[in-house]
Every structure is written in C-alpha cells, then in structure tokens.
Coordinates of C-alpha atoms in Angstrom, one line a residue:
Chain A
M202 CA 31.8 11.1 -4.5
T203 CA 28.9 8.9 -2.8
D204 CA 28.3 10.4 -0.3
Y205 CA 24.8 10.0 1.3
K206 CA 23.4 13.7 2.4
V207 CA 20.1 15.0 4.1
E208 CA 19.3 18.4 4.8
L209 CA 16.9 19.7 6.9
T210 CA 15.4 23.2 6.6
G211 CA 12.8 25.2 8.9
L212 CA 10.6 22.1 9.3
I213 CA 7.8 22.8 11.2
K214 CA 4.8 20.3 12.3
F215 CA 1.1 20.8 13.8
F216 CA -1.4 17.7 14.0
G217 CA -4.5 19.8 13.9
R218 CA -3.7 23.0 16.3
R219 CA -0.7 21.1 18.3
L220 CA 2.4 22.0 17.5
I221 CA 5.2 19.0 17.7
F222 CA 8.3 20.9 16.8
S223 CA 9.6 24.3 14.7
G224 CA 12.5 25.6 13.4
I225 CA 14.7 22.5 12.5
N226 CA 17.7 23.5 10.3
F227 CA 19.7 20.1 10.5
S228 CA 22.1 18.0 7.5
F229 CA 22.8 14.4 8.2
L230 CA 26.0 13.0 6.5
S231 CA 27.4 9.4 5.4
G232 CA 29.2 7.5 7.7
N233 CA 27.5 8.9 10.7
V234 CA 25.3 8.0 13.2
Y235 CA 23.4 10.2 15.0
G236 CA 20.7 10.2 17.4
I237 CA 17.4 12.0 18.3
S238 CA 16.3 12.1 21.4
G239 CA 13.4 14.1 23.4
P240 CA 10.5 12.3 26.1
N241 CA 7.5 10.8 24.5
G242 CA 5.4 13.1 22.7
S243 CA 8.2 15.3 21.6
G244 CA 7.8 14.2 17.7
K245 CA 11.1 12.4 17.8
S246 CA 8.7 9.2 15.3
T247 CA 6.8 12.5 13.6
L248 CA 10.4 13.7 12.5
V249 CA 12.1 10.6 11.2
K250 CA 8.7 9.7 9.6
I251 CA 8.9 13.2 8.1
I252 CA 12.9 12.4 6.6
A253 CA 11.6 9.3 5.1
N254 CA 9.0 11.0 3.6
L255 CA 6.5 9.3 4.7
I256 CA 4.4 12.1 6.3
S257 CA 4.6 15.4 5.3
P258 CA 6.1 19.1 7.4
T259 CA 3.8 21.7 7.9
K260 CA 6.6 24.0 6.4
G261 CA 10.4 23.7 5.8
E262 CA 11.7 21.1 3.5
V263 CA 13.4 17.8 3.7
V264 CA 16.2 16.9 0.6
H265 CA 18.3 14.0 0.3
K266 CA 20.8 14.4 -1.7
F267 CA 23.4 11.4 -3.5
S268 CA 26.5 12.4 -4.3
D269 CA 25.8 16.3 -4.7
K270 CA 22.2 15.1 -6.6
P271 CA 18.9 15.5 -5.4
I272 CA 16.8 12.5 -5.5
D273 CA 13.4 12.8 -6.2
E274 CA 10.6 12.3 -3.9
D275 CA 9.1 8.8 -5.5
S276 CA 12.6 7.6 -5.4
I277 CA 13.9 8.1 -1.8
H278 CA 12.4 4.8 -1.3
H279 CA 15.5 3.2 -2.9
F280 CA 18.0 4.4 -0.5
L281 CA 16.6 3.9 2.4
G282 CA 16.3 0.7 5.3
F283 CA 13.7 2.2 8.3
V284 CA 12.9 0.0 11.5
S285 CA 10.2 1.1 14.1
P286 CA 8.0 -0.8 15.9
Y287 CA 4.7 0.4 14.8
L288 CA 6.4 -0.7 11.3
F289 CA 4.1 -3.9 10.1
L290 CA 5.2 -7.2 8.2
Y291 CA 2.7 -9.3 6.9
D292 CA 1.8 -11.7 9.0
E293 CA 0.3 -14.8 6.4
F294 CA 4.0 -15.2 4.3
S295 CA 6.7 -17.0 6.6
A296 CA 10.2 -14.2 6.9
E297 CA 11.6 -15.3 3.8
E298 CA 7.8 -15.1 1.7
N299 CA 8.3 -11.8 3.0
L300 CA 11.5 -10.5 1.8
I301 CA 11.3 -12.2 -1.8
H302 CA 8.2 -9.7 -1.8
F303 CA 10.0 -6.6 -1.0
A304 CA 12.6 -7.7 -3.3
R305 CA 10.3 -7.8 -6.3
I306 CA 8.2 -4.4 -4.9
R307 CA 11.4 -2.8 -4.8
G308 CA 12.0 -4.6 -9.0
M309 CA 15.4 -6.5 -7.4
K310 CA 16.1 -9.8 -7.6
F311 CA 15.9 -11.6 -4.6
N312 CA 19.1 -13.0 -3.4
K313 CA 19.1 -15.9 -1.2
D314 CA 22.0 -15.6 -0.2
Y315 CA 22.5 -12.4 1.6
S316 CA 18.5 -13.3 3.1
D317 CA 20.1 -15.9 4.1
L318 CA 23.2 -14.4 6.2
L319 CA 20.7 -11.4 7.1
L320 CA 18.6 -14.1 8.5
N321 CA 20.9 -15.7 10.2
E322 CA 22.7 -12.8 11.1
L323 CA 18.9 -11.9 13.1
K324 CA 18.7 -15.5 14.5
L325 CA 15.7 -16.0 12.5
Y326 CA 17.2 -19.2 9.7
E327 CA 15.9 -21.5 11.5
R328 CA 12.1 -19.8 11.6
K329 CA 12.2 -18.3 7.6
D330 CA 9.5 -20.7 7.1
D331 CA 7.1 -20.3 10.2
L332 CA 4.5 -17.2 9.1
V333 CA 5.3 -13.9 10.9
R334 CA 1.9 -14.5 12.8
G335 CA 3.5 -17.6 15.3
Y336 CA 6.5 -14.6 15.6
S337 CA 6.8 -13.9 18.8
S338 CA 7.2 -9.2 19.6
G339 CA 11.4 -9.9 19.2
M340 CA 11.2 -12.1 16.4
K341 CA 9.2 -9.4 14.2
Q342 CA 11.2 -6.8 15.4
R343 CA 14.6 -9.0 13.8
L344 CA 13.1 -9.5 11.1
K345 CA 12.5 -5.5 10.2
F346 CA 16.1 -5.6 11.0
A347 CA 16.6 -8.0 7.0
F348 CA 13.9 -5.8 5.9
A349 CA 15.3 -2.4 6.2
L350 CA 19.1 -3.9 4.7
L351 CA 17.7 -6.1 2.4
H352 CA 19.0 -3.6 -0.2
N353 CA 21.7 -2.6 0.9
P354 CA 19.9 0.9 1.7
K355 CA 22.4 4.4 2.1
I356 CA 20.3 5.9 4.8
L357 CA 19.4 3.8 7.8
I358 CA 16.3 4.8 9.8
L359 CA 16.3 3.4 13.2
D360 CA 13.4 4.8 15.4
E361 CA 13.4 2.6 18.5
P362 CA 15.0 -0.4 17.4
T363 CA 15.5 -2.2 20.2
S364 CA 12.1 -1.8 21.5
N365 CA 11.0 -6.0 22.4
L366 CA 14.4 -7.0 21.6
D367 CA 16.4 -9.4 24.3
S368 CA 19.6 -8.5 25.2
E369 CA 21.4 -10.7 22.2
G370 CA 19.1 -8.9 20.2
K371 CA 20.2 -5.7 21.8
E372 CA 23.6 -6.4 20.8
K373 CA 23.7 -7.5 17.8
V374 CA 21.5 -4.4 16.4
Y375 CA 24.6 -2.1 18.8
Q376 CA 26.6 -4.3 15.6
L377 CA 24.5 -4.1 12.8
I378 CA 25.2 -0.2 13.4
S379 CA 28.3 0.1 15.1
E380 CA 30.2 -2.2 12.9
G381 CA 28.4 -2.1 9.8
P382 CA 28.4 -4.6 7.3
V383 CA 27.3 -8.3 7.3
R384 CA 28.2 -8.4 3.6
Q385 CA 31.7 -7.4 2.5
N386 CA 30.3 -5.8 -0.4
E387 CA 28.4 -3.6 1.6
E388 CA 28.9 0.3 1.7
K389 CA 30.7 1.0 4.8
D390 CA 29.7 4.9 5.2
K391 CA 25.8 4.1 5.5
L392 CA 24.5 7.1 7.2
V393 CA 22.2 6.3 10.7
I394 CA 20.1 8.0 12.4
I395 CA 18.7 6.6 15.4
A396 CA 15.5 8.0 17.7
S397 CA 15.0 6.5 21.1
N398 CA 15.2 7.5 24.6
E399 CA 17.8 4.4 25.3
D400 CA 21.2 5.8 26.8
A401 CA 22.7 2.7 25.5
D402 CA 21.0 3.3 21.8
L403 CA 22.0 7.3 21.6
S404 CA 25.4 6.5 23.4
L405 CA 26.7 4.9 19.1
C406 CA 25.8 8.6 18.1
K407 CA 28.4 11.3 16.9
E408 CA 25.5 13.9 17.4
I409 CA 22.0 14.0 19.1
I410 CA 19.1 16.2 18.2
E411 CA 17.0 17.4 21.3
M412 CA 13.6 17.9 20.4
E413 CA 12.5 19.3 24.0
K414 CA 14.7 22.1 22.5
F415 CA 12.3 22.8 19.4
K416 CA 9.5 23.3 21.0
K417 CA 10.2 25.6 24.4
Q418 CA 12.4 28.1 21.0
V419 CA 8.9 28.4 19.8
Q420 CA 6.9 28.5 22.7
S421 CA 9.1 31.3 24.3
K422 CA 8.6 33.5 21.0
Chain B
M160 CA 6.7 -5.5 -13.8
K161 CA 7.5 -3.9 -9.9
A162 CA 3.2 -3.0 -9.8
Y163 CA 3.1 -6.9 -10.9
S164 CA 4.8 -8.2 -8.2
L165 CA 2.5 -6.2 -5.7
F166 CA 0.0 -7.5 -7.3
R167 CA 1.5 -10.8 -7.3
K168 CA 1.4 -10.7 -3.5
D169 CA -1.4 -9.4 -2.8
W170 CA -3.0 -12.4 -4.8
Q171 CA -1.2 -14.3 -2.8
S172 CA -2.6 -12.8 0.5
E173 CA -5.8 -13.1 -0.9
I174 CA -6.0 -16.9 -1.9
R175 CA -4.4 -17.2 1.9
T176 CA -6.8 -15.3 3.9
R177 CA -10.2 -15.7 0.8
Y178 CA -11.4 -12.0 2.9
A179 CA -12.8 -10.3 -0.8
I180 CA -12.7 -13.9 -1.9
N181 CA -15.2 -14.7 -0.2
A182 CA -17.4 -11.2 1.3
L183 CA -17.4 -10.7 -2.7
A184 CA -19.7 -15.0 -3.0
M185 CA -21.1 -14.2 0.2
F186 CA -22.9 -11.4 -1.3
I187 CA -23.5 -12.2 -4.6
L188 CA -24.8 -15.9 -3.6
V189 CA -27.3 -13.8 -0.9
T190 CA -28.2 -10.8 -3.7
I191 CA -29.5 -13.2 -6.1
S192 CA -31.1 -15.6 -3.6
V193 CA -33.4 -12.4 -2.3
I194 CA -34.0 -11.4 -5.7
M195 CA -34.8 -14.8 -6.6
F196 CA -37.4 -14.9 -3.7
S197 CA -39.1 -11.5 -4.0
I198 CA -39.6 -12.1 -7.7
G199 CA -41.1 -15.9 -6.8
S200 CA -42.8 -16.8 -9.8
E201 CA -43.4 -13.9 -11.6
K202 CA -41.9 -13.6 -15.0
I203 CA -40.2 -10.1 -15.1
S204 CA -39.5 -8.3 -17.9
E205 CA -36.1 -8.6 -19.9
Y206 CA -34.9 -4.7 -19.2
L207 CA -35.6 -5.3 -15.3
T208 CA -33.2 -8.2 -15.2
G209 CA -30.7 -6.3 -17.9
G210 CA -30.6 -3.2 -14.8
L211 CA -30.6 -6.1 -11.3
L212 CA -27.6 -7.0 -13.4
W213 CA -26.0 -3.7 -12.9
V214 CA -27.4 -3.4 -9.9
V215 CA -25.8 -7.0 -8.0
I216 CA -22.7 -5.6 -9.7
F217 CA -22.6 -2.1 -7.9
F218 CA -23.4 -3.5 -4.8
S219 CA -21.1 -6.2 -5.1
A220 CA -17.9 -4.2 -5.9
M221 CA -18.8 -1.7 -2.9
S222 CA -18.4 -5.0 -1.0
G223 CA -15.0 -6.4 -2.0
L224 CA -13.4 -4.2 -3.3
S225 CA -12.3 -2.0 -0.6
R226 CA -10.2 -4.5 0.6
A227 CA -7.2 -3.7 -1.5
F228 CA -6.4 -0.7 0.5
V229 CA -8.4 -0.9 3.5
S230 CA -6.9 -4.3 4.7
E231 CA -3.2 -2.6 4.2
E232 CA -4.6 0.6 6.5
E233 CA -6.0 -1.7 9.1
R234 CA -3.3 -4.0 9.2
G235 CA -0.9 -1.4 9.2
T236 CA 1.2 -2.9 6.4
T237 CA 0.4 0.7 4.5
M238 CA 4.0 2.3 6.2
T239 CA 5.7 -1.0 4.7
L240 CA 4.2 -0.5 1.5
Q241 CA 5.7 3.2 1.6
L242 CA 8.8 2.2 2.6
I243 CA 9.5 0.0 -0.6
A244 CA 7.5 1.3 -3.7
S245 CA 6.5 4.6 -5.1
P246 CA 2.4 5.7 -5.3
S247 CA 2.4 5.2 -9.3
T248 CA 3.7 1.7 -8.0
I249 CA 1.3 0.8 -5.6
F250 CA -1.7 2.1 -7.1
S251 CA -1.1 0.3 -10.5
G252 CA -0.9 -3.2 -9.1
K253 CA -3.6 -2.6 -6.7
L254 CA -6.3 -1.7 -9.9
I255 CA -4.3 -4.5 -11.3
F256 CA -5.6 -6.6 -8.3
N257 CA -9.0 -5.3 -8.9
L258 CA -9.7 -5.6 -12.2
L259 CA -8.8 -9.6 -11.7
L260 CA -11.4 -9.7 -8.8
V261 CA -14.2 -7.3 -10.6
F262 CA -13.8 -9.6 -14.0
L263 CA -13.8 -12.4 -12.3
M264 CA -16.7 -10.8 -9.8
N265 CA -18.9 -9.8 -13.3
I266 CA -18.0 -13.4 -15.3
A267 CA -19.3 -15.1 -12.0
I268 CA -22.6 -12.7 -11.5
T269 CA -23.7 -12.8 -16.2
I270 CA -23.3 -16.7 -15.4
L271 CA -26.0 -16.8 -13.2
F272 CA -28.2 -14.2 -14.2
S273 CA -28.4 -16.6 -17.5
I274 CA -28.6 -20.3 -15.9
L275 CA -31.3 -18.4 -12.9
F276 CA -33.3 -16.2 -15.3
P277 CA -35.0 -16.9 -18.5
S278 CA -36.2 -13.7 -19.5
F279 CA -32.2 -11.8 -19.7
L280 CA -31.3 -13.3 -22.8
I281 CA -28.5 -11.2 -25.1
K282 CA -29.4 -10.5 -28.5
N283 CA -25.9 -9.0 -29.5
F284 CA -23.8 -10.5 -27.2
S285 CA -21.0 -8.3 -29.4
L286 CA -22.2 -4.7 -27.4
F287 CA -22.9 -6.8 -23.8
M288 CA -19.3 -7.8 -24.2
I289 CA -17.9 -4.7 -24.9
A290 CA -19.9 -2.4 -23.0
F291 CA -19.0 -5.7 -20.2
F292 CA -15.1 -5.0 -20.6
F293 CA -15.2 -1.4 -20.8
G294 CA -17.9 -1.0 -17.6
N295 CA -15.8 -3.6 -15.6
I296 CA -12.6 -1.8 -16.3
G297 CA -14.7 1.3 -15.0
I298 CA -15.8 -0.6 -11.9
A299 CA -12.4 -1.5 -10.6
V300 CA -10.3 1.7 -11.8
S301 CA -12.8 3.8 -9.6
S302 CA -13.7 1.5 -7.3
T303 CA -9.4 1.6 -6.6
I304 CA -9.3 5.3 -6.2
I305 CA -12.5 5.7 -4.2
A306 CA -10.6 2.7 -1.8
A307 CA -7.4 4.6 -1.2
I308 CA -9.4 7.4 -0.1
I309 CA -11.6 6.3 1.9
S310 CA -9.1 3.9 3.7
K311 CA -7.7 6.7 5.5
A312 CA -10.9 8.0 7.1
G313 CA -12.6 6.9 9.6
S314 CA -15.9 5.4 9.1
K315 CA -15.1 3.2 6.2
G316 CA -17.6 0.5 6.1
T317 CA -20.4 3.8 5.0
L318 CA -18.2 6.2 3.3
Y319 CA -17.3 3.8 0.4
P320 CA -20.7 3.0 -0.6
V321 CA -21.7 6.9 -0.2
L322 CA -18.3 8.2 -2.5
S323 CA -19.1 5.8 -5.0
F324 CA -22.5 5.7 -5.9
P325 CA -22.0 9.5 -7.4
I326 CA -19.0 8.5 -9.2
L327 CA -20.0 5.0 -10.4
L328 CA -23.7 6.8 -12.2
P329 CA -22.6 7.9 -14.8
L330 CA -21.2 4.5 -16.0
I331 CA -23.7 2.8 -14.0
L332 CA -26.3 4.4 -16.6
T333 CA -24.2 4.2 -19.8
L334 CA -24.2 0.7 -18.5
L335 CA -27.8 0.1 -18.5
E336 CA -28.4 1.4 -21.5
L337 CA -26.1 -0.7 -23.6
T338 CA -27.3 -3.7 -21.7
K339 CA -30.7 -2.7 -23.2
F340 CA -29.2 -2.2 -26.5
S341 CA -27.8 -5.2 -26.7
M342 CA -30.8 -7.0 -25.5
D343 CA -32.7 -5.3 -28.0
G344 CA -29.8 -6.2 -30.5
N345 CA -28.9 -2.9 -31.8
A346 CA -26.2 -2.6 -34.3
V347 CA -22.4 -1.9 -32.4
D348 CA -22.0 1.0 -34.9
D349 CA -26.0 2.4 -33.3
S350 CA -23.8 2.8 -30.1
L351 CA -20.8 4.7 -30.8
V352 CA -21.8 7.2 -29.0
E353 CA -23.2 5.3 -25.9
I354 CA -19.8 3.4 -26.0
A355 CA -17.5 6.4 -26.9
V356 CA -19.0 7.7 -23.2
L357 CA -17.8 4.6 -21.6
V358 CA -14.1 4.8 -23.1
C359 CA -14.0 8.5 -22.2
Y360 CA -15.1 7.4 -18.8
D361 CA -12.6 5.4 -17.8
V362 CA -9.5 7.1 -19.4
I363 CA -10.7 10.7 -16.9
M364 CA -10.9 8.2 -14.0
T365 CA -7.6 6.2 -14.9
T366 CA -5.9 10.1 -15.1
A367 CA -7.7 11.5 -12.9
S368 CA -6.7 8.6 -10.0
Y369 CA -2.5 8.8 -10.9
L370 CA -2.7 12.5 -10.9
L371 CA -4.7 12.3 -7.3
F372 CA -3.1 9.2 -5.9
D373 CA 0.2 10.5 -4.6
F374 CA -2.1 13.1 -2.4
I375 CA -3.8 10.5 -1.0
W376 CA -1.1 8.5 -0.4
K377 CA 0.9 10.5 1.7
E378 CA -0.3 12.1 4.6

C-alpha cells in the first residue's frame, strides 16, 4: 500500500483574538481531489498552510501518513507540492536555475529531462534561461507548478491555482489536476487539495470543505 | 550536502545582487576612514587599536549579516524555503554563508588595520589566530540566529544591534582580552582559560541555536 492520507483533528485557529475557524475534522485520501471553498477571509489559505505544515494550528493536529505510517514534521516537504499566489521564487535566477537549486536543496539529483518536460508543458521552455524577474505574473504562476511537481510529490496543495493565468494556462492546470501525471512513471494516485473560489476550479473536486460552516458553528456556540 | 546546496544558492544570489558584500565593504571603508580622520596625526596605543578592531568587526557584522534571513523575508521566499528543506538544513546553509562572510570581512578588516595603524602590532600571532578563528565562529553563529529572530519582527533594522549587543558582549570582551594578550606576546598556554571561554561560547551558541531555530522558523 502506498496510500497517502492527511488527517485533521479538532483544528482551531486564532490570529490574535480573532477566530479564523474551529472544529475542523477531516480525512484526505490519495487518489482524490478535494476542494476548500469560502468567501475572502474565511481561512482557506490559513487551512492549506496548516495542512502544508507552514504554520501551526492554535489547537488540534494534522497528521500526514504514508502507507499508514505517520510522517515526521521535518520530512513532510519531501511528499508535498505547493502552489499559491503568495509563494515567491527567486527573481535573480532563471527558471531552470531556480529548479536546479530547489532539486539540490531537496537532496535530489536534478533531472534535466523531467524539468524540460515540465517547462515545455507549462509553455516556459523557450524562456527557461531568462531571469524570473522579467516574467509576467502568469508565467511566474506557471513556474510555481514546475516547482511543485519537480520532486513528484504525493500530495499537491493548490491555493487559488488559476490566479493570474490566461485561459490556456487554466486549461493546462485543469489537465494536470484531472489527468495527473506528465511523466509516465509518475504516481497516478496523488492527493490534490484545491483552495479556491472559482467554480471551474472546484468542479474538479470530489468533496468540498466549506469554511463558512466552521466559523458559524463556533459563533453559535 | 543539502545545507551546502542552500549555501551555494545563497552565494550565487549574493554574487548577482551583491547586497551583503556591498553593505559590508562600504561599512568597513566608512568606519575605518572615520577612525583615521578622528585620530589625525595622534599616536594611539596598541591596546586601543586592538579594541577598535573588534568595535569595527562588531558593527560591520551588524550591517551585513542580518541579510541571511531578512532578504528571504523581504522577498517573500521564506515559505519557498520551508517547502523544500527542514529547519536544520536551512539553519546550517545560512550559517555556512555567514561563516564565509564573517571570515572574509574580518580578514579584510584585520589586513586594513595592519596597514593603516602602525601601532596595531601582534607579538603572538598564533594566539591571535586562535582567538580570531573561534571569535569568527561565535560571531557567525550568534548573528545567524539573531537574524532569524529579527526577520520575523517588524522593526528589523533597529532590533538587530539591540538584540546582538547582550548576546555578543561576552564574546567581544573575551576577544578583547585575547587580542591584548597576543599584543603583549603572552604564550598560548597562559591564555587557555580565555580560549576555553571562547570555545564554550561557540558550542553553547551553536547548540542553543539549533534547538531554538525550529520554534523561530515555524509561525
């Protein structure tokens, strides 16, 4: 069994005295696409950051399991790919240099063929040697997908994945999510979590967590 | 190896942006020039030049070494690092980068002092080198962990020297003492207590920094 599972238990998050959400209990299983929806400020990005182990919940816990074995917090990044508008890559490097550095820091050998394939799929191949500083916001967003997929993660967390993208870019993202692999030997049972307000993004999801529900629940208590 | 890869990324980035190197070079030049103008043709004692050396080193470290983490925070790439490496890898990579900067910076300052101040005379060079080596490690480790702390704060510029002063004070005082000993020509054997203090400072700061970094790094 190479199942990937993320279990959220009793998640509560406060920023200062302001409650963001409370009482989130949920299990995400590999091979499925999940959505997180809600109006602006409802805590979608906060929740995905907690799932990605980027910030801590005020209460509750997030457990990542691979083949039913819990993954150590310091190792979660090996299994995780993350895309969001508030993620920034290094402007002073080219797209390929960014990917080379990321692969090496992860402790992987840089796979040039796969990197070229990803950049080609994301229509960045021709500009791969240009500094990221000169990229448009849409191109930077595409590059983030290469960053997220380069190490063949088991879980892909996408926060507003189609922001800044043109229609062709959006189609490519939907194709990556629904068809999954761009590499033949890549795992076909990724766990994908999408946080978005876009109906088109959420239409790919099997199950959707509505953040507003978790705020109301607590407020009524 | 991962930490070394992170160091390589930082070094390549520094070569392209030259933010820390330029800040350090300008600070060293300006400080030494101000000291020379204020001294004029006066002859200053050798102990005073030894003290001034560590004053320049302390404030130069304040001007350039915070970049290790502050630059990541300002560019918004802190999260990117969190997504690709464990906290210990990140701290080790940043520490290697700051170690290199500290050694380069302090070698340049010491050479400039030797050329520009005739009274800066070291009689026991090996004792000075021991103090210099362990002192640089102490400065690099302390600066790196303080940089990590202040990168999460609002007023980064003012907080760095304020927080550094109490942490670096025991180190600077020991280094001043050892520099004085090396100017007097004392033997290494006679300065073992001070050297032991220096080594203990480095070990304690390194251990505490690795333990603390996990809590500082994750919000």
